[in-house]
Tab-separated table of C-alpha atoms in Angstrom:
chain	number	residue	atom	x	y	z
N	1	MET	CA	-9.240	-51.018	6.019
N	2	ALA	CA	-8.559	-54.656	5.056
N	3	ALA	CA	-11.520	-54.574	2.680
N	4	LYS	CA	-10.138	-51.444	1.058
N	5	PHE	CA	-6.771	-53.063	0.282
N	6	GLN	CA	-8.459	-56.282	-0.827
N	7	ASN	CA	-10.559	-54.261	-3.279
N	8	GLN	CA	-7.462	-52.547	-4.673
N	9	PHE	CA	-5.648	-55.891	-4.921
N	10	LEU	CA	-8.533	-57.369	-6.932
N	11	ARG	CA	-8.457	-54.374	-9.260
N	12	LEU	CA	-4.725	-54.876	-9.786
N	13	CYS	CA	-5.250	-58.577	-10.529
N	14	LEU	CA	-7.882	-57.713	-13.123
N	15	TYR	CA	-5.459	-55.309	-14.712
N	16	LEU	CA	-2.697	-57.893	-14.975
N	17	VAL	CA	-4.996	-60.662	-16.244
N	18	PHE	CA	-6.575	-58.644	-19.031
N	19	ALA	CA	-3.847	-56.151	-19.972
N	20	VAL	CA	-2.146	-58.500	-22.426
N	21	ALA	CA	-5.340	-60.020	-23.813
N	22	ILE	CA	-7.107	-56.802	-24.735
N	23	THR	CA	-4.464	-54.078	-24.874
N	24	ALA	CA	-6.264	-52.523	-27.810
N	25	CYS	CA	-9.092	-51.514	-25.474
N	26	SER	CA	-6.794	-48.888	-23.966
N	27	VAL	CA	-6.844	-46.832	-27.126
N	28	LYS	CA	-9.927	-44.619	-27.197
N	29	THR	CA	-10.849	-42.938	-30.445
N	30	GLU	CA	-12.796	-39.693	-30.785
N	31	GLN	CA	-16.518	-40.163	-31.318
N	32	ALA	CA	-18.914	-37.966	-33.236
N	33	ASN	CA	-20.114	-36.417	-29.991
N	34	ILE	CA	-16.616	-35.397	-28.817
N	35	ARG	CA	-14.121	-32.988	-30.333
N	36	GLN	CA	-10.969	-31.323	-29.150
N	37	VAL	CA	-11.482	-27.561	-29.147
N	38	GLY	CA	-8.273	-26.389	-27.534
N	39	ASN	CA	-5.011	-27.074	-25.790
N	40	ILE	CA	-3.876	-25.486	-22.520
N	41	THR	CA	-0.222	-24.562	-22.936
N	42	TYR	CA	0.218	-21.928	-20.201
N	43	LYS	CA	2.996	-23.434	-18.090
N	44	LYS	CA	1.489	-22.540	-14.736
N	45	ILE	CA	-1.634	-24.599	-15.493
N	46	ASP	CA	-0.010	-28.017	-15.236
N	47	GLU	CA	-2.295	-29.873	-12.810
N	48	ALA	CA	-5.778	-28.761	-13.824
N	49	SER	CA	-8.060	-30.238	-11.183
N	50	GLY	CA	-11.086	-27.951	-11.326
N	51	LEU	CA	-13.051	-26.478	-14.229
N	52	ALA	CA	-16.013	-24.088	-14.385
N	53	TYR	CA	-17.682	-22.506	-17.404
N	54	SER	CA	-18.131	-18.744	-17.006
N	55	LYS	CA	-21.591	-17.463	-16.142
N	56	ILE	CA	-20.672	-13.980	-17.430
N	57	GLN	CA	-19.042	-14.590	-20.792
N	58	ASP	CA	-19.515	-17.404	-23.301
N	59	ASP	CA	-16.511	-19.487	-24.308
N	60	VAL	CA	-14.537	-18.704	-21.140
N	61	LEU	CA	-13.375	-21.457	-18.805
N	62	TRP	CA	-12.068	-21.076	-15.263
N	63	LEU	CA	-9.470	-23.533	-13.975
N	64	HIS	CA	-7.355	-24.172	-10.927
N	65	ASN	CA	-4.444	-26.465	-10.194
N	66	ASP	CA	-4.307	-29.300	-7.690
N	67	GLY	CA	-2.856	-28.793	-4.217
N	68	GLY	CA	0.545	-27.152	-3.903
N	69	ASP	CA	-0.081	-24.317	-6.339
N	70	SER	CA	-0.697	-20.780	-5.183
N	71	ALA	CA	-4.290	-19.822	-4.378
N	72	ALA	CA	-5.111	-18.785	-7.935
N	73	VAL	CA	-7.724	-19.468	-10.588
N	74	TYR	CA	-7.095	-18.981	-14.293
N	75	ALA	CA	-9.412	-17.901	-17.095
N	76	VAL	CA	-8.794	-19.337	-20.570
N	77	ASN	CA	-10.771	-19.287	-23.793
N	78	LEU	CA	-11.925	-22.507	-25.433
N	79	SER	CA	-8.716	-22.597	-27.456
N	80	GLY	CA	-6.812	-22.750	-24.181
N	81	ASP	CA	-5.258	-19.264	-24.336
N	82	LEU	CA	-4.734	-17.517	-20.990
N	83	LEU	CA	-7.106	-14.589	-20.425
N	84	ALA	CA	-6.519	-13.727	-16.768
N	85	THR	CA	-5.049	-14.898	-13.469
N	86	VAL	CA	-7.064	-14.252	-10.306
N	87	ASN	CA	-5.132	-14.540	-7.035
N	88	ILE	CA	-7.370	-15.236	-4.039
N	89	GLU	CA	-5.997	-13.538	-0.948
N	90	GLY	CA	-6.236	-14.870	2.584
N	91	VAL	CA	-6.593	-18.574	1.678
N	92	LYS	CA	-4.286	-21.470	0.829
N	93	ASN	CA	-4.431	-24.176	-1.807
N	94	ILE	CA	-4.111	-27.159	0.518
N	95	ASP	CA	-5.678	-29.617	-1.926
N	96	TRP	CA	-8.061	-27.863	-4.324
N	97	GLU	CA	-9.984	-30.525	-6.206
N	98	ASP	CA	-13.039	-29.061	-7.940
N	99	MET	CA	-14.689	-25.848	-9.012
N	100	SER	CA	-18.199	-24.686	-9.871
N	101	SER	CA	-19.803	-21.569	-11.353
N	102	PHE	CA	-23.333	-20.523	-10.471
N	103	VAL	CA	-25.747	-17.582	-10.389
N	104	ILE	CA	-27.930	-16.472	-7.471
N	105	ASN	CA	-30.027	-13.314	-7.446
N	106	GLY	CA	-28.454	-12.255	-10.727
N	107	ASN	CA	-24.935	-12.517	-9.309
N	108	ALA	CA	-22.264	-14.788	-10.806
N	109	TYR	CA	-20.012	-16.717	-8.444
N	110	LEU	CA	-17.108	-19.169	-8.542
N	111	LEU	CA	-16.815	-21.877	-5.901
N	112	ILE	CA	-13.446	-23.479	-5.175
N	113	ALA	CA	-13.454	-26.728	-3.187
N	114	ASP	CA	-10.425	-27.425	-0.993
N	115	VAL	CA	-11.572	-30.969	-0.253
N	116	GLY	CA	-8.815	-33.367	-1.347
N	117	ASP	CA	-7.503	-35.760	1.287
N	118	ASN	CA	-5.644	-38.741	-0.154
N	119	SER	CA	-4.634	-40.017	3.276
N	120	ALA	CA	-7.970	-39.201	4.966
N	121	ASN	CA	-6.313	-37.343	7.821
N	122	ARG	CA	-7.499	-33.741	7.546
N	123	SER	CA	-9.489	-32.178	10.379
N	124	GLN	CA	-11.046	-29.458	8.199
N	125	TYR	CA	-11.990	-28.872	4.587
N	126	PHE	CA	-12.843	-25.545	2.961
N	127	ILE	CA	-15.212	-24.067	0.411
N	128	HIS	CA	-14.242	-20.633	-0.933
N	129	ILE	CA	-16.668	-18.491	-2.943
N	130	ILE	CA	-15.671	-15.407	-4.927
N	131	ALA	CA	-17.592	-13.063	-7.197
N	132	GLU	CA	-16.757	-14.080	-10.766
N	133	PRO	CA	-14.622	-11.350	-12.354
N	134	ASP	CA	-15.610	-10.174	-15.821
N	135	VAL	CA	-12.512	-10.914	-17.872
N	136	SER	CA	-13.825	-8.808	-20.757
N	137	LYS	CA	-13.078	-5.787	-18.533
N	138	LEU	CA	-9.432	-6.814	-18.077
N	139	ALA	CA	-6.333	-6.504	-20.205
N	140	LEU	CA	-5.278	-9.752	-21.893
N	141	ALA	CA	-3.450	-12.056	-19.446
N	142	ALA	CA	-4.011	-9.594	-16.586
N	143	SER	CA	-3.260	-10.660	-13.007
N	144	ILE	CA	-5.634	-9.398	-10.301
N	145	LYS	CA	-6.341	-9.975	-6.619
N	146	VAL	CA	-9.672	-10.739	-4.942
N	147	THR	CA	-10.806	-11.838	-1.505
N	148	PRO	CA	-13.412	-14.538	-0.841
N	149	LEU	CA	-16.963	-13.435	-0.254
N	150	VAL	CA	-17.424	-16.505	1.942
N	151	SER	CA	-15.072	-19.200	3.208
N	152	LEU	CA	-16.738	-22.213	4.825
N	153	ALA	CA	-14.833	-24.658	7.013
N	154	PHE	CA	-16.422	-28.094	7.388
N	155	ASN	CA	-15.854	-31.748	8.157
N	156	TYR	CA	-17.812	-34.988	7.819
N	157	PRO	CA	-19.919	-36.689	10.519
N	158	ASP	CA	-18.317	-40.074	9.801
N	159	GLY	CA	-14.668	-39.031	9.717
N	160	PRO	CA	-12.175	-37.650	7.179
N	161	LYS	CA	-12.441	-38.685	3.551
N	162	ASP	CA	-11.118	-37.815	0.141
N	163	CYS	CA	-13.364	-35.931	-2.264
N	164	GLU	CA	-12.735	-34.613	-5.764
N	165	SER	CA	-16.293	-34.000	-6.998
N	166	VAL	CA	-18.213	-30.901	-5.893
N	167	ALA	CA	-21.137	-29.156	-7.596
N	168	VAL	CA	-23.710	-26.488	-6.785
N	169	ASP	CA	-27.383	-27.451	-6.812
N	170	VAL	CA	-28.889	-23.980	-7.218
N	171	VAL	CA	-32.490	-25.233	-7.224
N	172	ASN	CA	-32.122	-26.845	-3.805
N	173	GLN	CA	-29.603	-24.272	-2.508
N	174	GLN	CA	-26.984	-26.927	-1.788
N	175	ILE	CA	-23.286	-27.531	-2.251
N	176	VAL	CA	-23.071	-31.232	-3.155
N	177	LEU	CA	-19.984	-33.385	-2.527
N	178	LEU	CA	-19.357	-36.942	-3.769
N	179	SER	CA	-16.648	-38.875	-1.911
N	180	LYS	CA	-13.954	-40.698	-3.862
N	181	ARG	CA	-11.852	-43.379	-2.214
N	182	HIS	CA	-14.197	-45.259	0.093
N	183	THR	CA	-16.959	-47.696	-0.845
N	184	PRO	CA	-19.716	-46.895	-1.351
N	185	GLN	CA	-19.077	-43.404	-2.654
N	186	THR	CA	-21.403	-41.153	-0.663
N	187	LEU	CA	-23.128	-37.854	-1.343
N	188	TYR	CA	-22.998	-35.057	1.218
N	189	GLN	CA	-24.401	-31.554	1.205
N	190	LEU	CA	-23.667	-28.160	2.697
N	191	PRO	CA	-26.193	-25.325	2.507
N	192	LEU	CA	-25.356	-22.432	0.233
N	193	PRO	CA	-24.599	-19.412	2.439
N	194	LEU	CA	-27.691	-17.278	2.972
N	195	GLN	CA	-25.653	-14.124	2.463
N	196	LEU	CA	-25.378	-14.896	-1.252
N	197	ALA	CA	-29.135	-15.077	-1.771
N	198	GLN	CA	-29.733	-11.977	0.334
N	199	SER	CA	-26.942	-9.803	-1.076
N	200	PRO	CA	-27.727	-7.032	-3.559
N	201	ALA	CA	-26.862	-7.508	-7.218
N	202	LEU	CA	-23.206	-6.841	-7.995
N	203	LEU	CA	-22.810	-3.614	-9.908
N	204	PRO	CA	-21.017	-3.642	-13.261
N	205	SER	CA	-17.401	-2.760	-12.596
N	206	GLU	CA	-14.502	-1.687	-14.762
N	207	PHE	CA	-12.029	-2.972	-12.170
N	208	PRO	CA	-12.357	-5.775	-9.612
N	209	SER	CA	-11.298	-3.356	-6.847
N	210	GLN	CA	-14.629	-1.613	-7.297
N	211	LEU	CA	-16.662	-4.684	-6.395
N	212	PRO	CA	-18.729	-4.435	-3.197
N	213	MET	CA	-16.989	-5.169	0.100
N	214	PRO	CA	-16.647	-8.911	0.852
N	215	LEU	CA	-19.404	-10.607	2.777
N	216	PRO	CA	-18.534	-11.839	6.276
N	217	LYS	CA	-16.358	-14.953	6.364
N	218	GLN	CA	-17.458	-18.029	8.310
N	219	GLU	CA	-14.105	-19.710	8.891
N	220	ARG	CA	-14.492	-19.665	12.700
N	221	ASP	CA	-17.435	-22.062	12.707
N	222	THR	CA	-16.826	-25.567	11.394
N	223	LEU	CA	-19.901	-26.951	9.683
N	224	VAL	CA	-20.743	-30.649	9.471
N	225	ALA	CA	-21.701	-31.921	6.027
N	226	THR	CA	-25.026	-33.750	5.908
N	227	PRO	CA	-25.043	-37.238	4.308
N	228	LEU	CA	-27.572	-37.564	1.478
N	229	GLY	CA	-26.944	-41.256	0.805
N	230	ALA	CA	-24.961	-43.466	-1.544
N	231	PRO	CA	-25.947	-43.482	-5.227
N	232	PRO	CA	-25.386	-46.675	-7.233
N	233	ALA	CA	-21.750	-47.352	-8.099
N	234	LEU	CA	-20.619	-45.922	-11.420
N	235	PRO	CA	-20.549	-48.665	-14.074
N	236	GLU	CA	-17.079	-49.926	-14.958
N	237	SER	CA	-15.707	-51.715	-18.005
N	238	PHE	CA	-12.597	-53.736	-18.765
N	239	SER	CA	-11.142	-50.753	-20.631
N	240	ASP	CA	-10.900	-48.880	-17.308
N	241	TYR	CA	-7.971	-51.113	-16.365
N	242	PHE	CA	-5.716	-50.547	-19.343
N	243	GLY	CA	-4.736	-46.894	-19.657
N	244	SER	CA	-2.459	-46.829	-16.607
N	245	ILE	CA	-1.772	-49.254	-13.794
N	246	ARG	CA	-1.626	-46.236	-11.470
N	247	LEU	CA	-5.094	-45.020	-12.410
N	248	ALA	CA	-6.578	-48.511	-12.784
N	249	LEU	CA	-6.673	-48.760	-9.003
N	250	PHE	CA	-9.231	-45.939	-9.029
N	251	ALA	CA	-11.486	-47.105	-11.858
N	252	GLY	CA	-15.040	-46.069	-11.114
N	253	ASN	CA	-13.963	-43.380	-8.622
N	254	SER	CA	-15.322	-39.903	-9.318
N	255	THR	CA	-12.796	-37.139	-10.024
N	256	ALA	CA	-15.099	-34.174	-10.874
N	257	MET	CA	-18.770	-33.283	-11.114
N	258	SER	CA	-21.042	-30.593	-12.566
N	259	PHE	CA	-24.794	-29.889	-12.273
N	260	SER	CA	-26.989	-27.983	-14.706
N	261	LYS	CA	-28.583	-24.797	-13.358
N	262	ASP	CA	-32.087	-26.326	-13.565
N	263	GLY	CA	-31.097	-29.371	-11.518
N	264	LEU	CA	-32.194	-31.771	-14.260
N	265	SER	CA	-28.812	-33.075	-15.390
N	266	ALA	CA	-25.385	-33.867	-14.023
N	267	VAL	CA	-22.071	-35.106	-15.337
N	268	VAL	CA	-19.645	-37.116	-13.215
N	269	LEU	CA	-16.100	-37.726	-14.424
N	270	THR	CA	-13.743	-40.624	-13.757
N	271	TYR	CA	-10.306	-41.281	-15.212
N	272	GLY	CA	-11.850	-43.343	-17.990
N	273	HIS	CA	-15.386	-42.114	-18.649
N	274	ALA	CA	-17.884	-39.310	-18.281
N	275	TYR	CA	-21.333	-40.255	-16.954
N	276	TYR	CA	-24.321	-38.142	-17.974
N	277	PHE	CA	-27.412	-38.233	-15.738
N	278	GLN	CA	-30.909	-36.847	-16.354
N	279	GLN	CA	-34.120	-36.539	-14.365
N	280	GLN	CA	-37.554	-35.118	-15.162
N	281	GLN	CA	-37.955	-33.001	-12.028
N	282	PRO	CA	-35.274	-31.296	-9.893
N	283	THR	CA	-35.824	-33.630	-6.950
N	284	GLY	CA	-32.258	-33.491	-5.691
N	285	ALA	CA	-28.749	-34.827	-6.107
N	286	LEU	CA	-29.273	-38.354	-4.796
N	287	THR	CA	-32.260	-39.001	-7.061
N	288	LEU	CA	-30.426	-37.549	-10.042
N	289	LEU	CA	-27.276	-39.627	-9.516
N	290	SER	CA	-29.388	-42.742	-8.929
N	291	THR	CA	-30.737	-42.680	-12.498
N	292	THR	CA	-29.064	-44.820	-15.155
N	293	PRO	CA	-26.309	-42.728	-16.766
N	294	LYS	CA	-25.198	-42.439	-20.378
N	295	ILE	CA	-21.563	-43.594	-20.423
N	296	ILE	CA	-19.277	-41.489	-22.593
N	297	ASP	CA	-15.755	-42.530	-23.546
N	298	PHE	CA	-13.193	-39.865	-24.300
N	299	PRO	CA	-9.675	-40.053	-25.728
N	300	THR	CA	-7.085	-41.218	-23.223
N	301	LEU	CA	-5.987	-38.383	-20.942
N	302	PHE	CA	-3.070	-38.227	-18.538
N	303	GLN	CA	-5.344	-37.712	-15.522
N	304	ALA	CA	-8.883	-36.492	-16.199
N	305	GLU	CA	-9.984	-34.472	-13.163
N	306	ALA	CA	-11.970	-31.497	-14.467
N	307	VAL	CA	-15.430	-31.198	-16.034
N	308	SER	CA	-18.086	-28.492	-16.428
N	309	PHE	CA	-21.351	-27.900	-18.247
N	310	ASN	CA	-21.627	-24.812	-20.433
N	311	HIS	CA	-24.244	-22.136	-19.652
N	312	ASP	CA	-27.277	-24.104	-20.902
N	313	ALA	CA	-25.969	-27.646	-20.286
N	314	SER	CA	-26.077	-28.448	-23.995
N	315	ARG	CA	-22.369	-29.302	-23.846
N	316	PHE	CA	-19.732	-30.049	-21.278
N	317	TYR	CA	-15.978	-29.684	-21.261
N	318	ILE	CA	-13.235	-31.986	-19.977
N	319	THR	CA	-9.568	-31.391	-19.359
N	320	SER	CA	-6.745	-33.108	-17.528
N	321	GLU	CA	-3.737	-32.701	-15.338
N	322	GLY	CA	-0.454	-32.454	-17.244
N	323	SER	CA	0.903	-29.901	-19.688
N	324	PRO	CA	-0.069	-29.309	-22.395
N	325	ALA	CA	-3.616	-30.432	-21.594
N	326	PRO	CA	-6.311	-30.840	-24.272
N	327	ILE	CA	-9.798	-29.377	-23.870
N	328	TYR	CA	-12.564	-31.687	-25.094
N	329	GLU	CA	-16.125	-30.606	-25.836
N	330	VAL	CA	-18.946	-33.145	-25.557
N	331	ASN	CA	-22.176	-32.459	-27.471
N	332	ILE	CA	-24.984	-33.833	-25.329
N	333	ALA	CA	-27.587	-33.898	-28.108
N	334	ALA	CA	-25.219	-36.102	-30.108
N	335	VAL	CA	-24.671	-38.323	-27.053
N	336	LEU	CA	-28.409	-38.839	-26.620
N	337	ALA	CA	-28.970	-39.396	-30.350
N	338	SER	CA	-26.226	-42.019	-30.530
N	339	SER	CA	-27.593	-43.849	-27.488
N	340	ASP	CA	-31.066	-43.916	-29.068
N	341	HIS	CA	-29.608	-45.756	-32.034
């Protein structure tokens, strides 16, 4: 515990020493590989903390708020316009921190990770999985209700911890979690529920009420996440300490994560940067996040906590807590081309 506070104190000292000398570093300008595509203005989306690109319809993003909101996810288009609200019955938003979309056996799913724990005092964390609704079948700005197909309760073998970065590794059938506030940040995994892989394909439906009956829940059994190891610390720069003294204390801490469906690339978000990772073979999360990342600056955001690849991982999207919240699109080909030069 003493080491933790010493680390935060050193970060604060760095902030104070360099803030006056290089204040200009706090102003990030848009690069050729980044553009703002939209702005989320719907008042109920004011603490966007999870983002997932639809696996059913192009140019649709799913979002949820941080803890304290109702148990709801929101669909918006890339411009930020509300398309639908999906209320998830039978669960609570204790501290929802990340979201992922994935496909298994031809079925599209959304995973919501109730894994935040700023004070590291929770006894259980939850993963909720729903069938992704097809918003093209709904009236504009419709509000619907669904129930989880699976709800997993879990904890960690080495005690409670905060986590804001969760992704699905479809190739290895894993739910991957990257811890936030303790050093070193550690990767953990939970197995994807077997019911998803064994379930029949979801039939096209005009209305969500016609979806197949929910799969059995697993809330009664508390799983224990398996440690995968600690990847190298995310690289930091002096500019991480200038945007906000509040966020400077968490420079280099992950706030969101997304994996490509082929397991060959990942993006990890912090308050100041996005980190793009690549590997040649889908050997797993620890190997992937142990490669040297491409570091991508983005314009200063109030509190960047949401990131997701698009369907083919050629782009990813970033948004932030606060309202209105911009939506930024990062072109990965442009990122790689600029790094080559």
